[in-house]
Short mmCIF file of C-alpha atoms and ligand atoms in Angstrom, two decimals:
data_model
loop_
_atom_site.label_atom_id
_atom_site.label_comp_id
_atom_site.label_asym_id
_atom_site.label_seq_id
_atom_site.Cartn_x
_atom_site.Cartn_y
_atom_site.Cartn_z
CA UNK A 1 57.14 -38.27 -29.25
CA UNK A 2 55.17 -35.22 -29.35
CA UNK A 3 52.67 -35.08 -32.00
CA UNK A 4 51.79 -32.44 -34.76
CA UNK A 5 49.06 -30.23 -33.48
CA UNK A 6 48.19 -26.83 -32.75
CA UNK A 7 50.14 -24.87 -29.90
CA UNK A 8 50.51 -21.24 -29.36
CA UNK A 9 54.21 -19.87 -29.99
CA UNK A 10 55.59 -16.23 -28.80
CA UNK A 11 57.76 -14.07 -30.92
CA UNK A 12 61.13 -14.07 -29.96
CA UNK A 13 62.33 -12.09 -32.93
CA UNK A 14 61.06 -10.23 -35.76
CA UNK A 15 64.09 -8.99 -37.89
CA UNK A 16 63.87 -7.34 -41.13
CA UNK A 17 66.55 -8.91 -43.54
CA UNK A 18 66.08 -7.15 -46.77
CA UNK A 19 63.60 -4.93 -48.71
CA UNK A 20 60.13 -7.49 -48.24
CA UNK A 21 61.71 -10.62 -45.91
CA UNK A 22 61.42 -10.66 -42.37
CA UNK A 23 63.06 -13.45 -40.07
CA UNK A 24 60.77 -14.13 -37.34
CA UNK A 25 62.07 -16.65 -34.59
CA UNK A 26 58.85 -18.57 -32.38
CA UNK A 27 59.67 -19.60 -29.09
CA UNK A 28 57.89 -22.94 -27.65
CA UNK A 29 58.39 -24.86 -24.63
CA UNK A 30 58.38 -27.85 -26.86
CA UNK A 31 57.77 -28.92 -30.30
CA UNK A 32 57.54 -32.28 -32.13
CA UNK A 33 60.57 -33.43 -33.59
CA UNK A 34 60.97 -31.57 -37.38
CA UNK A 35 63.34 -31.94 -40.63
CA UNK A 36 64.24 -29.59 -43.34
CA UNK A 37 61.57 -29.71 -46.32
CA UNK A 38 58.72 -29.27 -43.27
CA UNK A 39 55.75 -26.32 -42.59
CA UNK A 40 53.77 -25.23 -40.24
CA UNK A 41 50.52 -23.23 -40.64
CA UNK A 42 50.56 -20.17 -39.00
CA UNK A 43 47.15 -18.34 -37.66
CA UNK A 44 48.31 -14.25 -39.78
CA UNK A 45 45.63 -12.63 -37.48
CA UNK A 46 44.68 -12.07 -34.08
CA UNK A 47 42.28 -15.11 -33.51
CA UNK A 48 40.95 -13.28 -30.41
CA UNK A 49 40.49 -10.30 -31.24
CA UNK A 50 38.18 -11.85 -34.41
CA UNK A 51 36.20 -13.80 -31.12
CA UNK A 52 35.30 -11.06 -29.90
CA UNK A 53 33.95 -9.17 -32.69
CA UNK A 54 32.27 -11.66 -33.56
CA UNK A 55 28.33 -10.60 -33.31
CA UNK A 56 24.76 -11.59 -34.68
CA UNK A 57 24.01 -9.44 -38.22
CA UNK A 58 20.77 -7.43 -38.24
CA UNK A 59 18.90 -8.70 -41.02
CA UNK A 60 15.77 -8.02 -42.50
CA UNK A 61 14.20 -10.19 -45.04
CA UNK A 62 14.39 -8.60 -48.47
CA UNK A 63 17.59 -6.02 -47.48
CA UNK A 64 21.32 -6.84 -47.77
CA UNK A 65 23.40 -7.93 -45.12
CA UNK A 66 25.22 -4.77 -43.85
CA UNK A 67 29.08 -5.80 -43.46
CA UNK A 68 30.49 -4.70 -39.88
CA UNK A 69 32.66 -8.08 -38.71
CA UNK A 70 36.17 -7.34 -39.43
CA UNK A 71 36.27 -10.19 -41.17
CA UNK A 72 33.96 -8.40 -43.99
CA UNK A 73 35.39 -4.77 -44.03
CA UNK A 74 38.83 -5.82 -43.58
CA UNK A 75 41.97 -7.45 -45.60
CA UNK A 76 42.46 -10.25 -42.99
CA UNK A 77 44.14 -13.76 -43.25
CA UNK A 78 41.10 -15.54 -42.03
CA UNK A 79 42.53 -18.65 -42.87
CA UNK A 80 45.97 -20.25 -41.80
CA UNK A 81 49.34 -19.90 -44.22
CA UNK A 82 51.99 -22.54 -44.76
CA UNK A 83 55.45 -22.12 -44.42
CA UNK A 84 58.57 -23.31 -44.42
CA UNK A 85 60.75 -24.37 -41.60
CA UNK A 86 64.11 -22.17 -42.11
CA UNK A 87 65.57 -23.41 -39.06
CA UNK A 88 65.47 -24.72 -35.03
CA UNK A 89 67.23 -24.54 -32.40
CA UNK A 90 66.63 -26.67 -29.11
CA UNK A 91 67.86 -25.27 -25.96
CA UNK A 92 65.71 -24.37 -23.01
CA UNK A 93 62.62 -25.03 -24.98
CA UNK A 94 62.77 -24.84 -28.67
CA UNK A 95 63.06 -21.98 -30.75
CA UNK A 96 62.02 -22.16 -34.68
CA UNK A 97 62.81 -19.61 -37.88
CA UNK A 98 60.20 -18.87 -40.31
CA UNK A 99 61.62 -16.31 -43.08
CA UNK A 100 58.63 -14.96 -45.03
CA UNK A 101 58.17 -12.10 -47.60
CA UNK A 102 55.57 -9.91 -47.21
CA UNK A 103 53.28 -10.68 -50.29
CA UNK A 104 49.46 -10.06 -48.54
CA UNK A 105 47.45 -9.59 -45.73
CA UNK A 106 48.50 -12.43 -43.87
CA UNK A 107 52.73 -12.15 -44.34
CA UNK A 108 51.85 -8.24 -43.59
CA UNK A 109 50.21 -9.17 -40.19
CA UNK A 110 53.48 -11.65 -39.22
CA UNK A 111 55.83 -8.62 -40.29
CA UNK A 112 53.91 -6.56 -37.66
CA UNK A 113 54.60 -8.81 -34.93
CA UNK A 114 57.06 -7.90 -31.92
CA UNK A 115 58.55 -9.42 -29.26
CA UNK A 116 56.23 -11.55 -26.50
CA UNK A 117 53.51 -11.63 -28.98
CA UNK A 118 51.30 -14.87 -28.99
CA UNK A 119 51.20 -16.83 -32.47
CA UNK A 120 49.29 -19.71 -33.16
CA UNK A 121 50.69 -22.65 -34.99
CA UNK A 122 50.06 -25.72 -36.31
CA UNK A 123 52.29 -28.23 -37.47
CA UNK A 124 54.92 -29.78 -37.90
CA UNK A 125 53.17 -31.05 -41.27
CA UNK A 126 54.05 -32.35 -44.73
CA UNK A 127 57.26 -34.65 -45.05
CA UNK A 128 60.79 -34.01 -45.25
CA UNK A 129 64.04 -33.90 -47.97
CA UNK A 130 65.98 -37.11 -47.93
CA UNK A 131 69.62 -36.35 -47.19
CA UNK A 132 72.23 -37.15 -49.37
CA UNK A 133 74.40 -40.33 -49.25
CA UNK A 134 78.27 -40.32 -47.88
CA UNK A 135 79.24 -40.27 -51.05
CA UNK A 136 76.43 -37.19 -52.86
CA UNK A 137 77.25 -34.11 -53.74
CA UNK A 138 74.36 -32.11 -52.65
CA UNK A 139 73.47 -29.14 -54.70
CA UNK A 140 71.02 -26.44 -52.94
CA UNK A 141 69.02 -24.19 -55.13
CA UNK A 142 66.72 -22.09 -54.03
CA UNK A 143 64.62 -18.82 -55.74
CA UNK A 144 63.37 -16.30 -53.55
CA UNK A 145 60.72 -17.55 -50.75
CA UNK A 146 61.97 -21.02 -51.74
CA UNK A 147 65.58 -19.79 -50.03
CA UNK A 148 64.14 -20.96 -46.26
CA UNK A 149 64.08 -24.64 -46.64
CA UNK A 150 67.74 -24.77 -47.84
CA UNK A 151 68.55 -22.75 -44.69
CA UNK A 152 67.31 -25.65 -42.98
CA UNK A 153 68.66 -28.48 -44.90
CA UNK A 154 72.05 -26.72 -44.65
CA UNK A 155 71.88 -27.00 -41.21
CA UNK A 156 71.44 -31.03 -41.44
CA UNK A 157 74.66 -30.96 -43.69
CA UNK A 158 77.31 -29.61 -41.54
CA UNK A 159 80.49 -32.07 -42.54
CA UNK A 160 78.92 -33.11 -46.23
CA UNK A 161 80.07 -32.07 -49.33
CA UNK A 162 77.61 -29.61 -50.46
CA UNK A 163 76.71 -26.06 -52.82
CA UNK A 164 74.40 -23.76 -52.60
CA UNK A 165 72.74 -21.37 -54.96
CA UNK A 166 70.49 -19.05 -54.13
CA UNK A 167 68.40 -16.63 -56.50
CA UNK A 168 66.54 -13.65 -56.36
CA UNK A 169 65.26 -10.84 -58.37
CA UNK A 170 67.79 -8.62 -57.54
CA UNK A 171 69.78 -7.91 -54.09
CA UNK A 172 67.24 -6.16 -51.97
CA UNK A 173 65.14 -9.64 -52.20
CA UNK A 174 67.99 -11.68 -50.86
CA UNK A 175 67.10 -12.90 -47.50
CA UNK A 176 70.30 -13.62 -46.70
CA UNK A 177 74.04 -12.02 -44.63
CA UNK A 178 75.82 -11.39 -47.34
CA UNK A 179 79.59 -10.09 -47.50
CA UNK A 180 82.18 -8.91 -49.25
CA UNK A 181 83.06 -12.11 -50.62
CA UNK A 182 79.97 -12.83 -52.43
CA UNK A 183 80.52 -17.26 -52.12
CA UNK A 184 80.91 -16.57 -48.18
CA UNK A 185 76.98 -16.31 -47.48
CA UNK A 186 76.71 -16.89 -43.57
CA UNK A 187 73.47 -19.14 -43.54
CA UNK A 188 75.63 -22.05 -45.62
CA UNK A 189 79.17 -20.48 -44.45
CA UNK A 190 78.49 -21.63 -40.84
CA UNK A 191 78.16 -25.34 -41.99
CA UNK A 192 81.21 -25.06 -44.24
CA UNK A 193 79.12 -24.73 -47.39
CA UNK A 194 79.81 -22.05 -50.43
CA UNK A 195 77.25 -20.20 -51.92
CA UNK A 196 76.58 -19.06 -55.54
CA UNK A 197 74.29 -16.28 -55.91
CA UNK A 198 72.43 -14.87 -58.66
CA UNK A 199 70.46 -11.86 -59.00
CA UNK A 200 68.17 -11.26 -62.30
CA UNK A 201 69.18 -7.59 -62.53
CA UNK A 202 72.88 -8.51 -61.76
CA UNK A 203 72.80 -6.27 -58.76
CA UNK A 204 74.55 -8.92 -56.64
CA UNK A 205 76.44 -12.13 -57.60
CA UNK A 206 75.73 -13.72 -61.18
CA UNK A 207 73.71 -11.83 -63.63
CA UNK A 208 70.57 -13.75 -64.95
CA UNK A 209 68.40 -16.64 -63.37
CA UNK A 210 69.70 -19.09 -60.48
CA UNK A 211 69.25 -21.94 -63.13
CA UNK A 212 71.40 -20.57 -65.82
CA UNK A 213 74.32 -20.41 -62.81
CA UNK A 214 73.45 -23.69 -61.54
CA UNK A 215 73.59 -25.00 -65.62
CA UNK A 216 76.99 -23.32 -65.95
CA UNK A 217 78.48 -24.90 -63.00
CA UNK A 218 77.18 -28.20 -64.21
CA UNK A 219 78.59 -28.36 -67.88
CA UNK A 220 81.71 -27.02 -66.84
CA UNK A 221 82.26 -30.01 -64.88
CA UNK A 222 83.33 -27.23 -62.19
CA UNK A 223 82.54 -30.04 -58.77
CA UNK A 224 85.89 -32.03 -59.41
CA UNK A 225 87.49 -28.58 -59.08
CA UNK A 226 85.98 -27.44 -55.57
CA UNK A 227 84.58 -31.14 -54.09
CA UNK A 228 86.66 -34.48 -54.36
CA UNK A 229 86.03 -36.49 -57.25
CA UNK A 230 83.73 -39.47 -57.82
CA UNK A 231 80.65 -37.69 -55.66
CA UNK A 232 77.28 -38.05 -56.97
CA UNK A 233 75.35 -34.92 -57.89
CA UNK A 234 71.62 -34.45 -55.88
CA UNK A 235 69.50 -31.84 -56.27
CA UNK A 236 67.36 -30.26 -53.46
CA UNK A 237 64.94 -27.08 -55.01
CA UNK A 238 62.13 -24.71 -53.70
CA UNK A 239 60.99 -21.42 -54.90
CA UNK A 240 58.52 -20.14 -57.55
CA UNK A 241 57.04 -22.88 -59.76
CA UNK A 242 58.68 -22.09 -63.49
CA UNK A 243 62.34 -22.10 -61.61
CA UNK A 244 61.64 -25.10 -59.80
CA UNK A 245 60.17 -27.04 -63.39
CA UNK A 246 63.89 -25.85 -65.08
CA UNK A 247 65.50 -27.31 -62.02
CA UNK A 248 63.99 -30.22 -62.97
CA UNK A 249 64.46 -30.17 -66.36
CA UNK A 250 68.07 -29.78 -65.83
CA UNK A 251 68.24 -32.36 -63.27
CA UNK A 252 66.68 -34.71 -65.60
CA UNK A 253 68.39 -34.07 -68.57
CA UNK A 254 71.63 -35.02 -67.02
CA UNK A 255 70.46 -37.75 -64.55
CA UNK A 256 70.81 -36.01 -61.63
CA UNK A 257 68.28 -37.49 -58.65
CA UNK A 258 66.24 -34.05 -57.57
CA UNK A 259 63.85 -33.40 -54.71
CA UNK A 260 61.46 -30.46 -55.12
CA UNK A 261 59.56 -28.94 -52.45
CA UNK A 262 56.14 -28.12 -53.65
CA UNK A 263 54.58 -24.64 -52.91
CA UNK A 264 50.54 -24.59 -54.02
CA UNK A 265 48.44 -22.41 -52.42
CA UNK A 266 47.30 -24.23 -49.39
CA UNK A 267 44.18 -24.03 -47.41
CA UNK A 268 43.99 -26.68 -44.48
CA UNK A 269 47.71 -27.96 -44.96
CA UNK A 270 45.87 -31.34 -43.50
CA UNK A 271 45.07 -33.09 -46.50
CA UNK A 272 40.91 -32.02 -45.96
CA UNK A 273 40.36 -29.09 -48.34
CA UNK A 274 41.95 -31.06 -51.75
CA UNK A 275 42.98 -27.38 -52.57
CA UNK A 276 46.35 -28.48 -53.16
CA UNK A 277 46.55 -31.29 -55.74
CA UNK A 278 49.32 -31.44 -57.89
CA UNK A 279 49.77 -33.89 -60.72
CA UNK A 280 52.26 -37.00 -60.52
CA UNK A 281 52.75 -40.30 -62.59
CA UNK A 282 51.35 -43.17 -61.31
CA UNK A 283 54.37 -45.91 -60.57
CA UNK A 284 51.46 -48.73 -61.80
CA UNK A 285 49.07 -47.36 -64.16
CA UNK A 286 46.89 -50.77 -63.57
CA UNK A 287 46.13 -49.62 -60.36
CA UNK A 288 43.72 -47.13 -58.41
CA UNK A 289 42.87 -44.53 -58.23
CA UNK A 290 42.30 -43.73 -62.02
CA UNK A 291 42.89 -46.80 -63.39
CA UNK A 292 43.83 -47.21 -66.82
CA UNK A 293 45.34 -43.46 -66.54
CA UNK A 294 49.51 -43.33 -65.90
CA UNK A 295 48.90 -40.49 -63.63
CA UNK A 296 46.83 -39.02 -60.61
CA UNK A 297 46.90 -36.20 -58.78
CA UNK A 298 48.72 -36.04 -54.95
CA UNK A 299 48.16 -33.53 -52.04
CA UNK A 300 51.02 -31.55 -51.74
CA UNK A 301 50.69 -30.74 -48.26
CA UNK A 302 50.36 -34.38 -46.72
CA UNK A 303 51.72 -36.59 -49.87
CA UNK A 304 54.38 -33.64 -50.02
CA UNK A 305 55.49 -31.03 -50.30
CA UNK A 306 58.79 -33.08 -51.26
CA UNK A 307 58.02 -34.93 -54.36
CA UNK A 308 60.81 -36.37 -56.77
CA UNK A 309 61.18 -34.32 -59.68
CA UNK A 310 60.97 -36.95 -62.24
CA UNK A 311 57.85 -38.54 -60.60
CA UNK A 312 56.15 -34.77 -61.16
CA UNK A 313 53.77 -33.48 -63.68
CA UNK A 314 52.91 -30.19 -62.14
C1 LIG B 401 54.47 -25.48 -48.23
C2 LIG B 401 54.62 -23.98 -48.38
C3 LIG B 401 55.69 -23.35 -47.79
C4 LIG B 401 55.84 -21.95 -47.90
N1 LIG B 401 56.93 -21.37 -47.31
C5 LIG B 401 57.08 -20.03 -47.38
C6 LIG B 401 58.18 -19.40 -46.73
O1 LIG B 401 59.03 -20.05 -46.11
N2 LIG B 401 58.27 -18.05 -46.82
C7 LIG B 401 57.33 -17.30 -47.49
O2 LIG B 401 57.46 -16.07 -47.54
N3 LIG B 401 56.29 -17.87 -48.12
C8 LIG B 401 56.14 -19.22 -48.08
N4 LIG B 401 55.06 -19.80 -48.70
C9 LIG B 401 54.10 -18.94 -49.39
C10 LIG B 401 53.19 -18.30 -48.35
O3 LIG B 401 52.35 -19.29 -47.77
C11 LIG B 401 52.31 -17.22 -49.00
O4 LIG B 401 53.14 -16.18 -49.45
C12 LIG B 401 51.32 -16.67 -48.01
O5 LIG B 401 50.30 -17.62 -47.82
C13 LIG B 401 50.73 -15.37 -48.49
O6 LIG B 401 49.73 -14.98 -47.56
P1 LIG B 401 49.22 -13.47 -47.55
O7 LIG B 401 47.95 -13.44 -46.76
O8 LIG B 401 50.31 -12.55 -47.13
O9 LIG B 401 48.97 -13.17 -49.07
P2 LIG B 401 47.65 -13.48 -49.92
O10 LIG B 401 46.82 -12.25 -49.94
O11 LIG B 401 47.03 -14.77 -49.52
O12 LIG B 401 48.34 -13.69 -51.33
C14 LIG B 401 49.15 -12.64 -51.92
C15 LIG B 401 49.64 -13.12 -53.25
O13 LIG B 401 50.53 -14.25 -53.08
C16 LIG B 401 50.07 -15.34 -53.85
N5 LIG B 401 50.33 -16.60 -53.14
C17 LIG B 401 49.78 -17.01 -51.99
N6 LIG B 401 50.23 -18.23 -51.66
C18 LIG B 401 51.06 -18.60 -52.63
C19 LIG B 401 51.85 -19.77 -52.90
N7 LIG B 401 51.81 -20.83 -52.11
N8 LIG B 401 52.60 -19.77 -54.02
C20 LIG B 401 52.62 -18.73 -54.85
N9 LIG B 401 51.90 -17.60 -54.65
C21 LIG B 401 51.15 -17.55 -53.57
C22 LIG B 401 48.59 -15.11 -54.04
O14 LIG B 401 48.10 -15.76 -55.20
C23 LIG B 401 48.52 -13.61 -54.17
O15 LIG B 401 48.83 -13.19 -55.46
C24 LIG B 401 54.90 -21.19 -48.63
C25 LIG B 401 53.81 -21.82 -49.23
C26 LIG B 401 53.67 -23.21 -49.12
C27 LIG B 401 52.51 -23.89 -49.77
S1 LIG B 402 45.87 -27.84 -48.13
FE1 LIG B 402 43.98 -28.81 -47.70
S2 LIG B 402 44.24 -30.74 -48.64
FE2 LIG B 402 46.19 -29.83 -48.89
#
């Protein structure tokens, strides 16, 4: 088995999908095994060209230091950013999709990226979704940059009953084929799965948030009419943090087992720089670390960033 480390990838592809997402495809000659719910870090500047600028300040005692390293006059990524596997393909080497929107410095450096570029990597890190059971019905929701893992898991479900819904803010943010029949979305069509989109403004698909679709198809019992009866309901989730809490909220309320990928801001993605703790309950409160206290706080980037939704206290 090949282990997780760092390896440099070129750019196969660099696609622009809607108004802010780009799909950019990484070839490798090889790359450890991966599953949906995974990230990799990805180096958002040009590590050598930062080597070489790199230079001795002039610096008298008593005077300030005067800023001329890129590094100091310039909006760069200095440090890696996390993201999501959004899919993989292995044939004559391996090729893997990251779909990111362009939010900063960093995602703004990957969206200028072409063809034959080098990009540095590290990964595969964090662990993976469970998939569901023969006999689960698994439900797919994802919010904007939270859309790329179900692309993945998808992938994993060809054959299984399964739903997706995917949510945005309104159709220019979809990063996804869409077509004239708005439940045919190609990502999920290709592995025989239907999709249920929502937009906020209503310019595509349902009017109002993802959850408020994903509530409606719940309480109207609407699964015996499109799956076979008797299956299970599991929920898979990843996007912004106050969608993902009403996923699980929902998924709660009505019983439903639901896995939530975790996106905190991330620094190492290595489980060094504790930048990414997130708050869980403890399964026994008579034990360390904390004890006495029924909760404690877990990295999200090695201990996640798949956590169970009712073992989460965000
Ligand atoms: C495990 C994981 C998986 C991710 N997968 C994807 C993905 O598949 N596609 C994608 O587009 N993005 C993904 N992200 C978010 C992505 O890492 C950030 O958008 C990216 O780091 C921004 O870098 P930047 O230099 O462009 O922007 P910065 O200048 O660093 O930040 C711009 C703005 O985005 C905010 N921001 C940065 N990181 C996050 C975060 N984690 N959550 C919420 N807000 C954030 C900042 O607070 C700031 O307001 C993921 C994050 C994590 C932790
Ligand atoms: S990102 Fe550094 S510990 Fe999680």
């Amino acid at each position: 088995m090949i282990p997780s480390r760092q390896v440099t990838a070129k750019v196969a592809a660099n696609v622009k999908l809607c108004r802010d997402h780009f799909r950019l495809v990484l070839s490798l000659p090889a790359f450890a095994p991966t599953k949906p719910g995974q990230f990799i870090q990805i180096a958002c500047c040009d590590l050598l060209a930062l080597d070489a600028d790199h230079h001795d300040h002039d610096w008298t005692p008593g005077t300030s230091i005067k800023p001329q390293d890129i590094e100091l006059t310039s909006p760069i990524a200095m440090i890696r950013r996390p993201f999501s596997l959004a899919g993989r393909r292995d044939k004559d080497g391996v090729e893997l999709d990251i779909i990111h929107r362009v939010v900063g410095g960093g995602t703004q450096y990957l969206a200028g990226l072409t063809p034959g570029d080098d990009v540095s990597i590290l990964g595969p890190l964090g662990n993976s979704f469970s998939l569901p059971a023969p006999d689960q019905l698994a439900i797919l929701v994802g919010g904007g940059v939270g859309i790329p893992p179900m692309i993945y898991l998808a992938s994993q479900l060809a054959g299984r009953p399964a739903v997706a819904f995917a949510g945005a803010l309104c159709r220019d943010l979809i990063p996804l084929t869409l077509s004239a029949n708005e439940y045919e979305v190609a990502e999920f069509h290709a592995h025989g799965i239907p999709a249920i989109l929502a937009t906020d403004d209503g310019s595509f698909g349902y009017r109002g948030f993802i959850t408020q679709a994903l509530e409606q198809f719940l309480d109207r019992a609407l699964a015996p009419h499109f799956f076979p009866a008797g299956l299970r309901p599991i929920i898979y989730t990843c996007g912004p943090e106050p969608m993902m809490k009403r996923v699980a909220d929902i998924a709660i309320h009505r019983n439903i087992p639901c896995q939530v990928a975790a996106e905190r801001a991330m620094a190492c993605g290595m489980g060094t720089c504790q930048s990414c703790c997130i708050r869980v309950k403890k399964p026994d409160p008579a034990k360390t670390p904390l004890p006495g206290s029924d909760w404690c706080y877990r990295l999200t980037c090695t201990d996640g960033p798949i956590f169970n939704a009712a073992d989460l206290l965000w």
